[in-house]
Coordinates of C-alpha atoms in Angstrom, one line a residue:
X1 CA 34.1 131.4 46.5
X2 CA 37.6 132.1 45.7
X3 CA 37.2 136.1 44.1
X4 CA 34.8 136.5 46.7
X5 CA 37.5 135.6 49.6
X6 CA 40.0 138.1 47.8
X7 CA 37.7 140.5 47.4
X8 CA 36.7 141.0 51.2
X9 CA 40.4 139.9 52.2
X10 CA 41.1 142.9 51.0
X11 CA 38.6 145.3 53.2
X12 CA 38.1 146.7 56.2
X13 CA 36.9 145.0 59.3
X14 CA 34.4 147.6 59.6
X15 CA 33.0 147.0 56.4
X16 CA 32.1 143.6 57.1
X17 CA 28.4 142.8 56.3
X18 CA 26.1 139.6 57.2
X19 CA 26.8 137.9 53.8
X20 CA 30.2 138.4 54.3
X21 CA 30.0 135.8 57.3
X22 CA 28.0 134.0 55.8
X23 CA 30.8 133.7 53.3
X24 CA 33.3 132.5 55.6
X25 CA 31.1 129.6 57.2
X26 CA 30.6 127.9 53.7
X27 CA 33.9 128.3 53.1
X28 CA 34.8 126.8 56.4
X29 CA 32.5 124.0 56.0
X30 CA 34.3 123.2 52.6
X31 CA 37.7 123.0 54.4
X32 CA 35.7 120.6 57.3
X33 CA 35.2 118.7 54.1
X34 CA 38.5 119.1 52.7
X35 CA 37.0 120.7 49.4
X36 CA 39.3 123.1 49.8
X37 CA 43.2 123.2 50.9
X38 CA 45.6 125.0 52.0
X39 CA 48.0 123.3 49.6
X40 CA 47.1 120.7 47.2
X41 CA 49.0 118.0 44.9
X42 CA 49.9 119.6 41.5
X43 CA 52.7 117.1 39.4
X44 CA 54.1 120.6 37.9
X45 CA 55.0 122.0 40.2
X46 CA 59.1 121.1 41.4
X47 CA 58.0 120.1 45.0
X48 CA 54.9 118.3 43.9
X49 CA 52.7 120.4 45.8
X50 CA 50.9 124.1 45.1
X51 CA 50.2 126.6 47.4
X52 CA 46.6 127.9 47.3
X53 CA 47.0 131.4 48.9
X54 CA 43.4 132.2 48.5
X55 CA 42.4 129.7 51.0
X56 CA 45.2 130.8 53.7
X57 CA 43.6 134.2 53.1
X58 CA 39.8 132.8 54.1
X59 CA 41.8 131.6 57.4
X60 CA 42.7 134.7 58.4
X61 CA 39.5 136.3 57.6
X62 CA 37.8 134.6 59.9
X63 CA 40.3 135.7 62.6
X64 CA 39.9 139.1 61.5
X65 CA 35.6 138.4 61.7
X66 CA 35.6 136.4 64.8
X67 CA 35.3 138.0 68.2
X68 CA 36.8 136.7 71.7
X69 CA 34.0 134.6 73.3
X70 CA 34.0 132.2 76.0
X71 CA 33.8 128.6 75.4
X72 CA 34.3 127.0 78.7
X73 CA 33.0 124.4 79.8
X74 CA 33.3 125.4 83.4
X75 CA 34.4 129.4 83.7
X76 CA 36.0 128.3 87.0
X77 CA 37.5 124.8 86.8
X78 CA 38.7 125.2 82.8
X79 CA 38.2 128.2 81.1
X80 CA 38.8 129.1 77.2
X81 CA 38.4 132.2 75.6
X82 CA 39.2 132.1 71.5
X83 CA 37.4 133.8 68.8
X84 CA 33.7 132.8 67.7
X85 CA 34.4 131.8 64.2
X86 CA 37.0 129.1 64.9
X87 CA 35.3 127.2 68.2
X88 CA 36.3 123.3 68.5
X89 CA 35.7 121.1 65.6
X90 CA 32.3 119.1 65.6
X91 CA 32.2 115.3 65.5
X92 CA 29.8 112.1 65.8
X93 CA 30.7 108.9 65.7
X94 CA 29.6 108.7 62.2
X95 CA 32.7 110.5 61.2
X96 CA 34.7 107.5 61.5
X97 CA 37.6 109.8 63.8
X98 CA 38.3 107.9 67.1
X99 CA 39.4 110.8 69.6
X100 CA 40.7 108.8 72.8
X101 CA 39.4 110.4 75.9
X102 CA 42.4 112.9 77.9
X103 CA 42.5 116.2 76.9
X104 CA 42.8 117.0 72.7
X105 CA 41.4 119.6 70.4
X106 CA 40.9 119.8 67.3
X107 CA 40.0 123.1 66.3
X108 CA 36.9 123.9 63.2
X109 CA 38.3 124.2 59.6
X110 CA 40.3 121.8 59.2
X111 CA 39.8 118.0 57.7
X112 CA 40.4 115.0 59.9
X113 CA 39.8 111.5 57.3
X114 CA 38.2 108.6 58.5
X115 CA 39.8 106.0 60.6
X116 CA 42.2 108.7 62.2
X117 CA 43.3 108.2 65.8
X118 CA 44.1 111.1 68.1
X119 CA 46.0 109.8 71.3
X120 CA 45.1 112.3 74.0
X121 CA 46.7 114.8 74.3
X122 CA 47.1 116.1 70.4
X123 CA 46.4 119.3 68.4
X124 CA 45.1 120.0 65.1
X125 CA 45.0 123.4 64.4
X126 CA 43.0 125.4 61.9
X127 CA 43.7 124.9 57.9
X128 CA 45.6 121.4 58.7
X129 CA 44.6 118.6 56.3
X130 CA 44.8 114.9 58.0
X131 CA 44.6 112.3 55.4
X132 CA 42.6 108.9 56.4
X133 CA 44.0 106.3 58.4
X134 CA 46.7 109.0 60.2
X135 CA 47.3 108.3 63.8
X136 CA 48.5 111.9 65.5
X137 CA 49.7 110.3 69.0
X138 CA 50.2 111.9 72.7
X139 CA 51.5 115.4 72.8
X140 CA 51.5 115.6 69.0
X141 CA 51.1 118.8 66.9
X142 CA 49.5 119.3 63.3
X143 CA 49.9 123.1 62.9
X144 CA 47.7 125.5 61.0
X145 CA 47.6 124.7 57.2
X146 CA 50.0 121.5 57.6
X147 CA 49.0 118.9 55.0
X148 CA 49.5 115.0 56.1
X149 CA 48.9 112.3 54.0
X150 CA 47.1 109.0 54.9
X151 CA 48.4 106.2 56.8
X152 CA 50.9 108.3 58.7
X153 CA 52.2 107.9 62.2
X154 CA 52.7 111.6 64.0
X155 CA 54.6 110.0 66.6
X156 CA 54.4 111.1 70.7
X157 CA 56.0 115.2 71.1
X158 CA 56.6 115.6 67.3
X159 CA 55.6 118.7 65.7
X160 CA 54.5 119.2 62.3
X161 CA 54.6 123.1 61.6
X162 CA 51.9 124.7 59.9
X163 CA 52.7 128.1 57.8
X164 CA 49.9 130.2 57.7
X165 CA 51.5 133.5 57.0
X166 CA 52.9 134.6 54.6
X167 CA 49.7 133.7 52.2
X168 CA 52.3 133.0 49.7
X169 CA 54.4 130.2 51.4
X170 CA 54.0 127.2 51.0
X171 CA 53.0 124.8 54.6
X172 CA 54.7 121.8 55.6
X173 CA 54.0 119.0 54.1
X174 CA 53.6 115.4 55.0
X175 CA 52.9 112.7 51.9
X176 CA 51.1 109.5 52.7
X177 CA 52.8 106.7 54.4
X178 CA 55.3 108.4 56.0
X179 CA 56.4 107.6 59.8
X180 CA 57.7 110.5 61.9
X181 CA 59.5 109.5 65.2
X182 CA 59.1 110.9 68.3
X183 CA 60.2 114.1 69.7
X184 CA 60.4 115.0 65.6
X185 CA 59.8 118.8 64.2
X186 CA 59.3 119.3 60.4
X187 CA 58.9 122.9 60.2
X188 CA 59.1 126.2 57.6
X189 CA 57.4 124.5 54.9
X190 CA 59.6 121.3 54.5
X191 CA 57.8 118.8 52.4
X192 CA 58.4 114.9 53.5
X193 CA 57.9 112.6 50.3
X194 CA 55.9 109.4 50.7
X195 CA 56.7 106.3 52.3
X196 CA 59.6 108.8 54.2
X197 CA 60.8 107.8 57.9
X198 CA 61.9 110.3 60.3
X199 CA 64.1 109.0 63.2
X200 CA 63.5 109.9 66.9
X201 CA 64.5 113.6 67.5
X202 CA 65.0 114.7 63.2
X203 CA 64.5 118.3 63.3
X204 CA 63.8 119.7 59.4
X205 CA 64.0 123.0 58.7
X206 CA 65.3 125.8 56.3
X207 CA 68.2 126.4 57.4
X208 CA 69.7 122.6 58.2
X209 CA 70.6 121.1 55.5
X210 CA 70.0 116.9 54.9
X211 CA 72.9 114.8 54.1
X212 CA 72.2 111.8 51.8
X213 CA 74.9 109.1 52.3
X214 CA 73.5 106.9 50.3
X215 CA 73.1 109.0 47.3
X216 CA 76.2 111.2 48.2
X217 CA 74.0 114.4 47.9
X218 CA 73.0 117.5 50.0
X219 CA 69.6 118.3 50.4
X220 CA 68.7 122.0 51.7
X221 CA 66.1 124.6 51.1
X222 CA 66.5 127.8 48.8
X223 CA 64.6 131.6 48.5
X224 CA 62.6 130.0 46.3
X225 CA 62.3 125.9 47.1
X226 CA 61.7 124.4 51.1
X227 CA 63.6 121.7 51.9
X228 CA 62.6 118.5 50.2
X229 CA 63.0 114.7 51.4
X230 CA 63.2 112.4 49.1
X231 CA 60.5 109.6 48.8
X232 CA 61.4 106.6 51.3
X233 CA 64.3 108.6 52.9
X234 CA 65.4 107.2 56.5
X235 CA 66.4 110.3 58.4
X236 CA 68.0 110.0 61.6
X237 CA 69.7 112.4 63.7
X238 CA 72.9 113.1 63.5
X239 CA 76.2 115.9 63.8
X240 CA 78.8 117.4 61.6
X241 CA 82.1 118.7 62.7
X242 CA 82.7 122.5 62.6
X243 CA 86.2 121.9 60.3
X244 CA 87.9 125.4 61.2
X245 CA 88.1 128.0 63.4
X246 CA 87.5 127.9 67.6
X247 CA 84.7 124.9 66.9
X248 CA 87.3 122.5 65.5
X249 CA 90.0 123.7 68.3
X250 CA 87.3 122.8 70.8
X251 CA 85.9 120.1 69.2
X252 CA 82.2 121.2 68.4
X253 CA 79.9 119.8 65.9
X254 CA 76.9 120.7 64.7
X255 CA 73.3 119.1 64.5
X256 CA 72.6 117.8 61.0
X257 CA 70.2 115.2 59.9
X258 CA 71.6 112.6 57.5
X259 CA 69.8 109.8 55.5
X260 CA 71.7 106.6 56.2
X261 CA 69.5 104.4 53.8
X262 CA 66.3 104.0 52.2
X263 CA 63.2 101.7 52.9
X264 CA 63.3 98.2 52.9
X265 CA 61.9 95.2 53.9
X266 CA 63.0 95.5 57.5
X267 CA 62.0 99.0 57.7
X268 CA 58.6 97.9 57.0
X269 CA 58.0 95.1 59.3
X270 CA 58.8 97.4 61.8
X271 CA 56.7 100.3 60.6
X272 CA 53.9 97.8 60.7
X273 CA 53.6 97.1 63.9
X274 CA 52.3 100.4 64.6
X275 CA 49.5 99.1 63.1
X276 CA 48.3 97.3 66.1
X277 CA 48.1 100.0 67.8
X278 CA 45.1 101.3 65.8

């Protein structure tokens, strides 16, 4: 499926045939399954994780294939138009995903595990990868191509980025077990290590760096690496002050996150009590 993907990738719309859509719903039924991935585990690599470009490039071949179409459900009272190869996601109740009643969408190609909750209303976008056990709450976002682990909390307003373009870059990242706040972003292909917890209102991005103060280290993203945070990492919200210039006359400082410690025992009794929730 892979040289077949670049192949076609590489021509013209107008050159599109039957087989080649035929193409793309098999390989959208494997990323339904989560077969395939945008981005995938891989110990060799320095981040932990591998981007597979091929499969971002299946993505946006079915954009470039699909067609606007309408999919309301009532042209008058609630209308949607969006392109024919990427309608909503199917499920039954065999799939083991409860989707609370108020408003969310998940959109096809993309895997949702078993015992997922989605709080209404959430987004899953195209290419996202949503380990088992995940609860994406109210007003949530898992972009296109983001990869969360199992067992996470997306908490209410956060925002998980995707990265579908360039092919080359690597999404954002979420490991298993970790527990972002509310009103969080992680965007611009950060990756969040395992068992990480992301206080109310932590932006991550590339161009912020992460102060450790426990380890007395500085974590930020290069050309080549995103911004990694280290596994069990408590990241909270914080400021640094501008130390020259007009900023320190007027006494500005600047948003920074910081890690002030690292999980414990009391971080985990309270992390658990989101399990009652599910």
């Amino acid at each position: 499926m892979q040289a077949e993907i670049e192949t076609i990738f590489d021509e013209k719309p107008s050159t599109y045939t039957e087989e080649h859509f035929h193409l793309f719903q098999r390989f959208k039924q494997a990323l339904n399954a989560g077969e395939v991935r945008a981005a995938e585990p891989d110990p060799a690599a320095k981040t932990g994780w591998r981007v597979n470009a091929w499969v971002k490039k299946g993505i946006l071949l079915g954009f470039r294939m699909g067609v606007v179409v309408d999919m309301s459900i009532d042209t008058a009272r609630q209308p949607w138009f969006d392109k024919a190869t990427f309608p909503v996601k199917q499920f039954s109740a065999d799939s083991g995903v409860r989707i609370v009643p108020g408003g969310s969408s998940i959109r096809d190609g993309c895997f949702v595990g078993k015992g997922v909750t989605c709080m209404p209303p959430m987004y899953i976008n195209a290419g996202a990868w949503v380990g088992d056990g995940t609860m994406v709450d109210s007003h949530a976002l898992i972009g296109s191509c983001a990869q969360v682990g199992a067992n996470c909390h997306i908490s209410a307003a956060s925002q998980v980025g995707g990265v579908l373009e360039p092919v080359g870059a690597l999404p954002v990242i979420v490991e298993d077990d970790v527990l972002v706040g509310g009103n969080c972003g992680v965007y611009e292909g950060t990756v969040v290590k395992r068992r990480a917890v992301l206080g109310t209102g932590t932006i991550l991005n590339r161009s912020t760096p992460v102060y450790d103060l426990v380890r007395s280290q500085i974590y930020a993203a290069t050309d080549e690496e995103p911004l990694v945070i280290p596994e069990e990492a408590v990241v909270v919200a914080g400021s640094r002050a501008i130390p020259h210039g007009p900023g320190k006359d007027w006494g500005i400082s600047l948003y920074t996150p910081v890690i002030v410690k690292y999980r414990d025992s009391k971080t985990d009794t309270k992390i658990q009590l989101e399990d009652l929730l599910r």
